[in-house]
N, C-alpha and C. Protein backbone atom coordinates (compact mmCIF):
# COMPACT_ATOMS: atom_id res chain seq x y z
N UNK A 1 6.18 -6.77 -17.07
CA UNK A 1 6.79 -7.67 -17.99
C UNK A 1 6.07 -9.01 -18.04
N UNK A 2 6.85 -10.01 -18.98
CA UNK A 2 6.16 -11.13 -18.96
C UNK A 2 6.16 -12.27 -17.72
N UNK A 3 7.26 -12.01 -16.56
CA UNK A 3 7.51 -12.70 -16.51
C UNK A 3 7.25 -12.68 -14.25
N UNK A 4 5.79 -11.91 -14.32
CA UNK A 4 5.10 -11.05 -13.64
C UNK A 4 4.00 -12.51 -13.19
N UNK A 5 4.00 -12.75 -11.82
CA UNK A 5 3.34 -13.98 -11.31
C UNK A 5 1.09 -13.40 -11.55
N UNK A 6 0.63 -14.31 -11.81
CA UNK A 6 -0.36 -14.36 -12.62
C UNK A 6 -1.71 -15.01 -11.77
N UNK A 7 -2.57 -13.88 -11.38
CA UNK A 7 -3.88 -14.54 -10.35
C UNK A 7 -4.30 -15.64 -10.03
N UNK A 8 -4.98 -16.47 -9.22
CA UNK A 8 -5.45 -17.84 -9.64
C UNK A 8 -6.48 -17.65 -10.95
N UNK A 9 -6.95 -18.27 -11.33
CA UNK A 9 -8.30 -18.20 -12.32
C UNK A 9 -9.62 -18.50 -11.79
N UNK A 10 -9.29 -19.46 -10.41
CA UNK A 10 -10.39 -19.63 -9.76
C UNK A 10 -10.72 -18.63 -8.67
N UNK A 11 -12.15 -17.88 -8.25
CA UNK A 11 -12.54 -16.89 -7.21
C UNK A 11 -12.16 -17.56 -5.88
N UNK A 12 -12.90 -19.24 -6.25
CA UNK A 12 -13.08 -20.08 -4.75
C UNK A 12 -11.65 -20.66 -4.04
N UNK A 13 -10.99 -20.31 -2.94
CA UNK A 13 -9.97 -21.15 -2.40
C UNK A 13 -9.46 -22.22 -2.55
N UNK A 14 -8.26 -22.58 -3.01
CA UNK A 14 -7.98 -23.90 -3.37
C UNK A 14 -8.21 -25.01 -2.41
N UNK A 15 -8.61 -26.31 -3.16
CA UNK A 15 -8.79 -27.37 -2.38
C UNK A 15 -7.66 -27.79 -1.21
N UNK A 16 -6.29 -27.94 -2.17
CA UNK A 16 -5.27 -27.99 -1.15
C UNK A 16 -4.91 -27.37 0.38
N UNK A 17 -5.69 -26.27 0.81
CA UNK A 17 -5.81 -25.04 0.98
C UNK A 17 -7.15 -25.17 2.46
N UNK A 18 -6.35 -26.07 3.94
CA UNK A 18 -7.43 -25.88 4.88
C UNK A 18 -7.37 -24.91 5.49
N UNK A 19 -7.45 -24.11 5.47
CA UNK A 19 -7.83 -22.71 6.26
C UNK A 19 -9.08 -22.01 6.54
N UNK A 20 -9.45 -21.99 7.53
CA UNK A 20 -10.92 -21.51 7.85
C UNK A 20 -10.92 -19.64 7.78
N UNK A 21 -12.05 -19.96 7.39
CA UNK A 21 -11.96 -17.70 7.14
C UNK A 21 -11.32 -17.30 8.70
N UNK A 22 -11.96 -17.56 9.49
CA UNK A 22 -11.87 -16.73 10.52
C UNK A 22 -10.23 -17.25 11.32
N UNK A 23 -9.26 -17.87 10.86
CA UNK A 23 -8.02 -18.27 11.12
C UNK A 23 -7.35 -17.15 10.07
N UNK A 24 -8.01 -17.17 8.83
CA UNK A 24 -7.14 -16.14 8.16
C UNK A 24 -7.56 -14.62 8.50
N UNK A 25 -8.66 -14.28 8.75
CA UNK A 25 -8.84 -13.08 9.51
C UNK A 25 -7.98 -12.53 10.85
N UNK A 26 -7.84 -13.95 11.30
CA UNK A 26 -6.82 -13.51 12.75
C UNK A 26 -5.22 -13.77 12.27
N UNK A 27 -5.01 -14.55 11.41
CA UNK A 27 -3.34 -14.39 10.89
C UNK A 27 -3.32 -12.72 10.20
N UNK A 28 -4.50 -12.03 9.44
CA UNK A 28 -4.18 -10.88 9.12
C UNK A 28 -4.05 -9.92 10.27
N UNK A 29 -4.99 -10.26 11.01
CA UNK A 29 -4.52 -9.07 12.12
C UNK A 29 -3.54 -9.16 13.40
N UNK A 30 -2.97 -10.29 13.41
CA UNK A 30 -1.82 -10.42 14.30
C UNK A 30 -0.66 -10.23 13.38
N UNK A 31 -0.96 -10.48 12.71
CA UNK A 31 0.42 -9.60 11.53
C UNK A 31 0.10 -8.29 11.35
N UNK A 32 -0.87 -7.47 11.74
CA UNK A 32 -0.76 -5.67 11.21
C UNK A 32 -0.38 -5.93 13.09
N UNK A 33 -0.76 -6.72 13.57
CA UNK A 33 -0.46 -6.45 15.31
C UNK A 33 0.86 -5.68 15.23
N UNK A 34 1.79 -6.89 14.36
CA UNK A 34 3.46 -7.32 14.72
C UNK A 34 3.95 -5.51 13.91
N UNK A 35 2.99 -4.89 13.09
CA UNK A 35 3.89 -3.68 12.33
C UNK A 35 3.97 -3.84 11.02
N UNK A 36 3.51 -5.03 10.46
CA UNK A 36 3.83 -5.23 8.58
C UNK A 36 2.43 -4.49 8.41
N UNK A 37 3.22 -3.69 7.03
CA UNK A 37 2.27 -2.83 5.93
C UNK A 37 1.06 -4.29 5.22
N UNK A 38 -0.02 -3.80 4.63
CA UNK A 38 -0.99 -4.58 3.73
C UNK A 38 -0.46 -5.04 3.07
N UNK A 39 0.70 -4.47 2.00
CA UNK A 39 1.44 -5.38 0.87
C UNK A 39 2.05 -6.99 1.48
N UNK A 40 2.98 -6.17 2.69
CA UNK A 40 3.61 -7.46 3.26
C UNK A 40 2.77 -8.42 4.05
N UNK A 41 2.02 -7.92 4.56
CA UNK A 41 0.99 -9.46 4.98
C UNK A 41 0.54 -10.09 3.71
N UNK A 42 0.15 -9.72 2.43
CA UNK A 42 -0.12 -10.63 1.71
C UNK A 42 1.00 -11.71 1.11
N UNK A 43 2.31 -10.67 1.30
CA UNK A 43 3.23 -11.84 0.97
C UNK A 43 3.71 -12.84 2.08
N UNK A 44 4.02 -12.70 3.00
CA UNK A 44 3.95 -13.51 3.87
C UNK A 44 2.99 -14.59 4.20
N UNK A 45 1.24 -14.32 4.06
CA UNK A 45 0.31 -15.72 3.94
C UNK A 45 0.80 -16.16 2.72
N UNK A 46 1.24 -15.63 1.38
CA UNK A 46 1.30 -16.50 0.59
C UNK A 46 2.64 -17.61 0.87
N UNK A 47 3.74 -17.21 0.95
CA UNK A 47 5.04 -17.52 1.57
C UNK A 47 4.68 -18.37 2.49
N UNK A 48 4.67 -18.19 3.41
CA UNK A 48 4.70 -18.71 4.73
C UNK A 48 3.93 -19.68 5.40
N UNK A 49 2.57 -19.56 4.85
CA UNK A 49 1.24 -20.11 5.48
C UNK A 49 0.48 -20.74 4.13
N UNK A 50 1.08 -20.39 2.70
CA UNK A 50 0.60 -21.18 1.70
C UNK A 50 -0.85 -20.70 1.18
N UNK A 51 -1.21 -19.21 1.55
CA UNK A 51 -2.61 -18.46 1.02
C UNK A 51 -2.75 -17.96 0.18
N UNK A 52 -2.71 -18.46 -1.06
CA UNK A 52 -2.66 -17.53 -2.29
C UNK A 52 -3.24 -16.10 -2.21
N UNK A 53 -4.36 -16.11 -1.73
CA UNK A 53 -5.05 -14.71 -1.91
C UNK A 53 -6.04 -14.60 -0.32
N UNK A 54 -6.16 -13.54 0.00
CA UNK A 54 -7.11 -13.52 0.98
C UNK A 54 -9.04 -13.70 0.52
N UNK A 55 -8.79 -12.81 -0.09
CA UNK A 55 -10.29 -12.42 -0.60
C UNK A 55 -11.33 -13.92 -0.73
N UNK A 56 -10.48 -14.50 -1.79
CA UNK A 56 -11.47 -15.96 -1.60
C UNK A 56 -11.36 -16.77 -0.29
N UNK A 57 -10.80 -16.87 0.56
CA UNK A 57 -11.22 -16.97 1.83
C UNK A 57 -12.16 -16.33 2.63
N UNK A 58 -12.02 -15.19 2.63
CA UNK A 58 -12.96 -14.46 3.24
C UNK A 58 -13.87 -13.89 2.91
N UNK A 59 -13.67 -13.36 1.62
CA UNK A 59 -14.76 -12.71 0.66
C UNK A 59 -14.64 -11.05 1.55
N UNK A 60 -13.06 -10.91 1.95
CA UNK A 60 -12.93 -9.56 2.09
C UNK A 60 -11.45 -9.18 1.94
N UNK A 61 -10.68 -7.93 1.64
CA UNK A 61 -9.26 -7.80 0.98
C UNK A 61 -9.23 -7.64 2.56
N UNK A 62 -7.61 -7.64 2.46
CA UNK A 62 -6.68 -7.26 3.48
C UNK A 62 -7.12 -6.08 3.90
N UNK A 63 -7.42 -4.88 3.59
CA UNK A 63 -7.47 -3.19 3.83
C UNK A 63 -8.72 -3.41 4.58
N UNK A 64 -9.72 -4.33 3.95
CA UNK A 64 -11.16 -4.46 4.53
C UNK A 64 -11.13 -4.98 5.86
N UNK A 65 -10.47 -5.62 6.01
CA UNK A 65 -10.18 -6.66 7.42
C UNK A 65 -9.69 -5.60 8.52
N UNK A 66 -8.42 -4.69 7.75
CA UNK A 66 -7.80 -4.15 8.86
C UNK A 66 -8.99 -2.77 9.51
N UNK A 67 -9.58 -2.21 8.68
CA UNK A 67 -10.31 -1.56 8.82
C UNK A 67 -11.35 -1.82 9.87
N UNK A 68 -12.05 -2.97 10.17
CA UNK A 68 -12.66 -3.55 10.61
C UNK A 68 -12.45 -3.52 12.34
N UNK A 69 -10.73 -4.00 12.24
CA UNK A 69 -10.10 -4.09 13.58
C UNK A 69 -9.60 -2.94 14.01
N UNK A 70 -10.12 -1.76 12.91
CA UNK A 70 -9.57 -0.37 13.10
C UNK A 70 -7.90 -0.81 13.52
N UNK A 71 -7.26 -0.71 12.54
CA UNK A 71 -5.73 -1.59 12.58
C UNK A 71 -5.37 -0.99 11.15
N UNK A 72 -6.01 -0.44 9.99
CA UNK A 72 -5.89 0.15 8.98
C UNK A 72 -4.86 1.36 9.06
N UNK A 73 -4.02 1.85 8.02
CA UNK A 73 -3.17 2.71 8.49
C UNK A 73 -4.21 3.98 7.78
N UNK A 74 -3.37 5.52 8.78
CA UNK A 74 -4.97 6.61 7.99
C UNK A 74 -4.51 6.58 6.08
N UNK A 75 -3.46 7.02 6.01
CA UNK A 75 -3.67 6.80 4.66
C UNK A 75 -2.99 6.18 3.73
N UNK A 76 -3.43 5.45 2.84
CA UNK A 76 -3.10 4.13 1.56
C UNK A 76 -1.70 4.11 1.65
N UNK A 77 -1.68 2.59 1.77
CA UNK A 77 0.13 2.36 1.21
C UNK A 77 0.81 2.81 0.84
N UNK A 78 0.30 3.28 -0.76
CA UNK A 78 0.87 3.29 -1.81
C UNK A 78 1.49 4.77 -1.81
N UNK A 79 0.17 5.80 -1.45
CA UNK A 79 0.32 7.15 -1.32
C UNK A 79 1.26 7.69 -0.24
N UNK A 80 1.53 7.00 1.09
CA UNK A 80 2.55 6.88 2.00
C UNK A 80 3.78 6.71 1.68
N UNK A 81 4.04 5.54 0.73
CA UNK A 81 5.08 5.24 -0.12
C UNK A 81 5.91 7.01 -0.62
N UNK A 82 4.55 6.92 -1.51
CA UNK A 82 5.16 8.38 -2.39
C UNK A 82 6.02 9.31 -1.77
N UNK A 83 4.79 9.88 -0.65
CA UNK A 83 5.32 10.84 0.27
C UNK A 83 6.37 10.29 1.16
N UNK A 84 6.99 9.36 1.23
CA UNK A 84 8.37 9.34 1.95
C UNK A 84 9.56 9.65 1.05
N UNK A 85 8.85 9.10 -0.19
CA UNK A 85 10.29 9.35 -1.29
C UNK A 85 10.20 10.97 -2.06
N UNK A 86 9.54 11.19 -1.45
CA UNK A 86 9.23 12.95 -1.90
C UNK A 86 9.62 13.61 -0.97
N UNK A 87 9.60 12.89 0.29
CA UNK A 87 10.47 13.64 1.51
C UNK A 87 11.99 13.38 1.14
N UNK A 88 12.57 12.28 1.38
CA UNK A 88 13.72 12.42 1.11
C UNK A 88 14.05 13.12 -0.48
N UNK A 89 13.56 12.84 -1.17
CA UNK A 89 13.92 13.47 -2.67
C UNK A 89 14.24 15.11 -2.35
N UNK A 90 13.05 15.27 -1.20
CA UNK A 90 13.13 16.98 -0.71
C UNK A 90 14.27 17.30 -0.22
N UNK A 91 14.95 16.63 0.81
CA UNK A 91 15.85 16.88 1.67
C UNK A 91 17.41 16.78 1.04
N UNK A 92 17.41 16.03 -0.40
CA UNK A 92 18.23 15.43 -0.58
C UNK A 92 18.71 16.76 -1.82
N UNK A 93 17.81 17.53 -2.23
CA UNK A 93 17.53 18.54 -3.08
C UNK A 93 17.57 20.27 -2.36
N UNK A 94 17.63 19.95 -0.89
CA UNK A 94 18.22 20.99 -0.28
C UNK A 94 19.87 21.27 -0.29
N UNK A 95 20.49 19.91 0.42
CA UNK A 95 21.73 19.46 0.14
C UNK A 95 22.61 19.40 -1.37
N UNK A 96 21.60 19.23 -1.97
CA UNK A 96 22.40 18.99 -3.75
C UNK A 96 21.59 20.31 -5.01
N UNK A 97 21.61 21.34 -4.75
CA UNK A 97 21.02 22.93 -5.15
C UNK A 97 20.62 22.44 -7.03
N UNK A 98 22.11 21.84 -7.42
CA UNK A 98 21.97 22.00 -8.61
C UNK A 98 21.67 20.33 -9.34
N UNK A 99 21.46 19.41 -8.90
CA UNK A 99 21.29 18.20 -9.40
C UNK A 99 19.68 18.29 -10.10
N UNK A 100 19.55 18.17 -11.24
CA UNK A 100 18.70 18.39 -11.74
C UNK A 100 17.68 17.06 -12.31
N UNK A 101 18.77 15.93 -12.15
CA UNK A 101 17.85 15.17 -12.48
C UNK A 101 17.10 14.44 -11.24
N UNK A 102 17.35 14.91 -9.90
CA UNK A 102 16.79 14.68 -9.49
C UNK A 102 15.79 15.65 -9.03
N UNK A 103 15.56 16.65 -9.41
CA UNK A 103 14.76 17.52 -9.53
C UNK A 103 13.43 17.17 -10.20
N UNK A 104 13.75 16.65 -11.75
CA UNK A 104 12.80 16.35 -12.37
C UNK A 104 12.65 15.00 -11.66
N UNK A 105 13.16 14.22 -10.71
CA UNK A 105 12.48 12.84 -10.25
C UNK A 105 11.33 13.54 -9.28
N UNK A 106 12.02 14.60 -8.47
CA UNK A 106 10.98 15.24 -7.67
C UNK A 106 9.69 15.79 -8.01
N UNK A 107 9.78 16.50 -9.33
CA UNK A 107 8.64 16.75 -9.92
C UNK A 107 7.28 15.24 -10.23
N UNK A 108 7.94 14.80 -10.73
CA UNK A 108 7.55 13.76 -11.17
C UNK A 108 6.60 12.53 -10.13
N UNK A 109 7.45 12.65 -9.00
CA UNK A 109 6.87 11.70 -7.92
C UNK A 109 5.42 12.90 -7.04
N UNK A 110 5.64 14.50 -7.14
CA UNK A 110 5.02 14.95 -6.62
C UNK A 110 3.93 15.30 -7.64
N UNK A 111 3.89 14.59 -8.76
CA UNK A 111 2.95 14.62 -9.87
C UNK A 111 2.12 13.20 -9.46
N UNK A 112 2.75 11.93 -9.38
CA UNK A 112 1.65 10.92 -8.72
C UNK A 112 1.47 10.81 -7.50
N UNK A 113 1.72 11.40 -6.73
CA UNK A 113 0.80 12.36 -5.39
C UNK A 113 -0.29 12.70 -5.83
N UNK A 114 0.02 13.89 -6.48
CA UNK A 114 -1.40 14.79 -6.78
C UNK A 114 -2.13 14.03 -7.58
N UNK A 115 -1.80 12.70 -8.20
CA UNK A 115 -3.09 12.31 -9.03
C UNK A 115 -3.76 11.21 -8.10
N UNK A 116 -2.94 10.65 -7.45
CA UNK A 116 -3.51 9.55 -6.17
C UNK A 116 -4.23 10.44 -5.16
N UNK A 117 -3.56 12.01 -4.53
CA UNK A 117 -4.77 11.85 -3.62
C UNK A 117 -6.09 12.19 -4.85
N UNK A 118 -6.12 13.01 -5.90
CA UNK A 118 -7.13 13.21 -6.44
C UNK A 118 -8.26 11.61 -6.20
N UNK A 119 -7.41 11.12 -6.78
CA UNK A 119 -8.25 9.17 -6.89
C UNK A 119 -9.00 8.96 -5.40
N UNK A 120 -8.32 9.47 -4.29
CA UNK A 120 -8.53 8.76 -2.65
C UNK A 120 -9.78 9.68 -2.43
N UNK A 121 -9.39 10.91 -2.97
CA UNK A 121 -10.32 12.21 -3.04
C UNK A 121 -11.77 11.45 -3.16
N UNK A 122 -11.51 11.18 -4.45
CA UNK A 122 -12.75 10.81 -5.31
C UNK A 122 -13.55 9.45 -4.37
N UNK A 123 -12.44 8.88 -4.02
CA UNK A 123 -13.63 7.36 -3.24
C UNK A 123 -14.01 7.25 -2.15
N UNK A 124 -13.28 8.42 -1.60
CA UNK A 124 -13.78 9.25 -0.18
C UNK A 124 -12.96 8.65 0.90
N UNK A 125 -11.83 7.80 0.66
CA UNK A 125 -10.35 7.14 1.22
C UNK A 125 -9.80 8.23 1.95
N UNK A 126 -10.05 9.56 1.49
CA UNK A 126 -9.02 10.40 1.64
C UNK A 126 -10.15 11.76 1.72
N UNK A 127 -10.12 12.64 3.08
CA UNK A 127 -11.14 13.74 3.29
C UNK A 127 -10.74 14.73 2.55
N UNK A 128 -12.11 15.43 1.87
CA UNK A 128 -11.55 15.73 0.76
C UNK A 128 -10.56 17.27 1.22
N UNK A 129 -10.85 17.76 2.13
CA UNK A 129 -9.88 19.18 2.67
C UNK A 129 -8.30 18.74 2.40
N UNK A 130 -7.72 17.34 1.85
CA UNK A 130 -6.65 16.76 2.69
C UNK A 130 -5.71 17.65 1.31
N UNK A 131 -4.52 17.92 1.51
CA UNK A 131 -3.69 18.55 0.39
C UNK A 131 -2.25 18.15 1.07
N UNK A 132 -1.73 17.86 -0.49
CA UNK A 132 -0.21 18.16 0.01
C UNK A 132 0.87 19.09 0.07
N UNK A 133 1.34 19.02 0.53
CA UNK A 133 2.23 20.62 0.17
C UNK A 133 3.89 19.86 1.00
N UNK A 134 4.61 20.18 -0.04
CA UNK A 134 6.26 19.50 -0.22
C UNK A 134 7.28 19.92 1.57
N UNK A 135 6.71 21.11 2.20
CA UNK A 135 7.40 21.75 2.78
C UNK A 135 6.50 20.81 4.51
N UNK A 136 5.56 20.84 4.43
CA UNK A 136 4.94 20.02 5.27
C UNK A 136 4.46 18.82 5.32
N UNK A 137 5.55 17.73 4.41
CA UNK A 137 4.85 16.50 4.42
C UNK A 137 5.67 15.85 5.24
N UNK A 138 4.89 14.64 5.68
CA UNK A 138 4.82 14.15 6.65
C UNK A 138 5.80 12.87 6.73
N UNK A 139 6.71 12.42 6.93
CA UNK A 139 7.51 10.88 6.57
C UNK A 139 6.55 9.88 7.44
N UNK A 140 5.97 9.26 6.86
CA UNK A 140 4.94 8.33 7.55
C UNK A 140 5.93 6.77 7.94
């Protein structure tokens, strides 16, 4: 929508803004220390510590950093996300035989699965043997 918060325009770190790279490199990884996902460390430096963005500090994303400290989770947020709500959607669809609309939610979420790992597939995020299958997924 419109009403959806909007990048800086500038690449370079704001002036207001003393933070040395290697202070924000170690606030990112004592925060994957503490257990927060990639999404939530970025909201929290912004919140908390006043970092709009990592990247122009460091001239590397959050995922890049954690990776680094091997602190990265094995696979993407986003796709983790999915597969938990495809687990419960599963479980919840054992219990409820005939609810159908959540049937088609199930279809549906196990449709952007299969197109995300295809994507992870493709950038090599994700080995390519890796498959999902509804009966063996994993609640990450």
């Amino acid at each position: 929508g419109r009403s959806h918060s909007t990048r800086p325009a500038s690449k370079r770190p704001p002036s207001w803004c003393k933070y040395q790279p290697e202070e924000v490199e170690a606030l990112v990884i004592k925060l994957a220390k503490d257990g927060h996902p990639p999404s939530r460390i970025g909201t929290i430096l912004r919140d908390q510590y006043a970092i709009p963005l990592v990247k122009p500090f460091t001239g590397k994303a959050i995922t890049q950093i954690l990776k680094e400290a091997d602190l990265a989770p094995s696979i993407p947020e986003d796709l983790g996300d999915l597969l938990k709500k495809a687990a419960s959607l599963t479980t919840h669809m054992e219990k409820n035989k005939r609810d159908l609309h959540n049937k088609r939610s199930l279809q549906v979420v196990e449709a952007k699965i299969h197109k995300l790992s295809r994507y992870y597939k493709r950038k090599g995020i994700l080995p390519p043997d890796w498959k999902y299958q509804a009966k063996t997924a994993i609640i990450v």
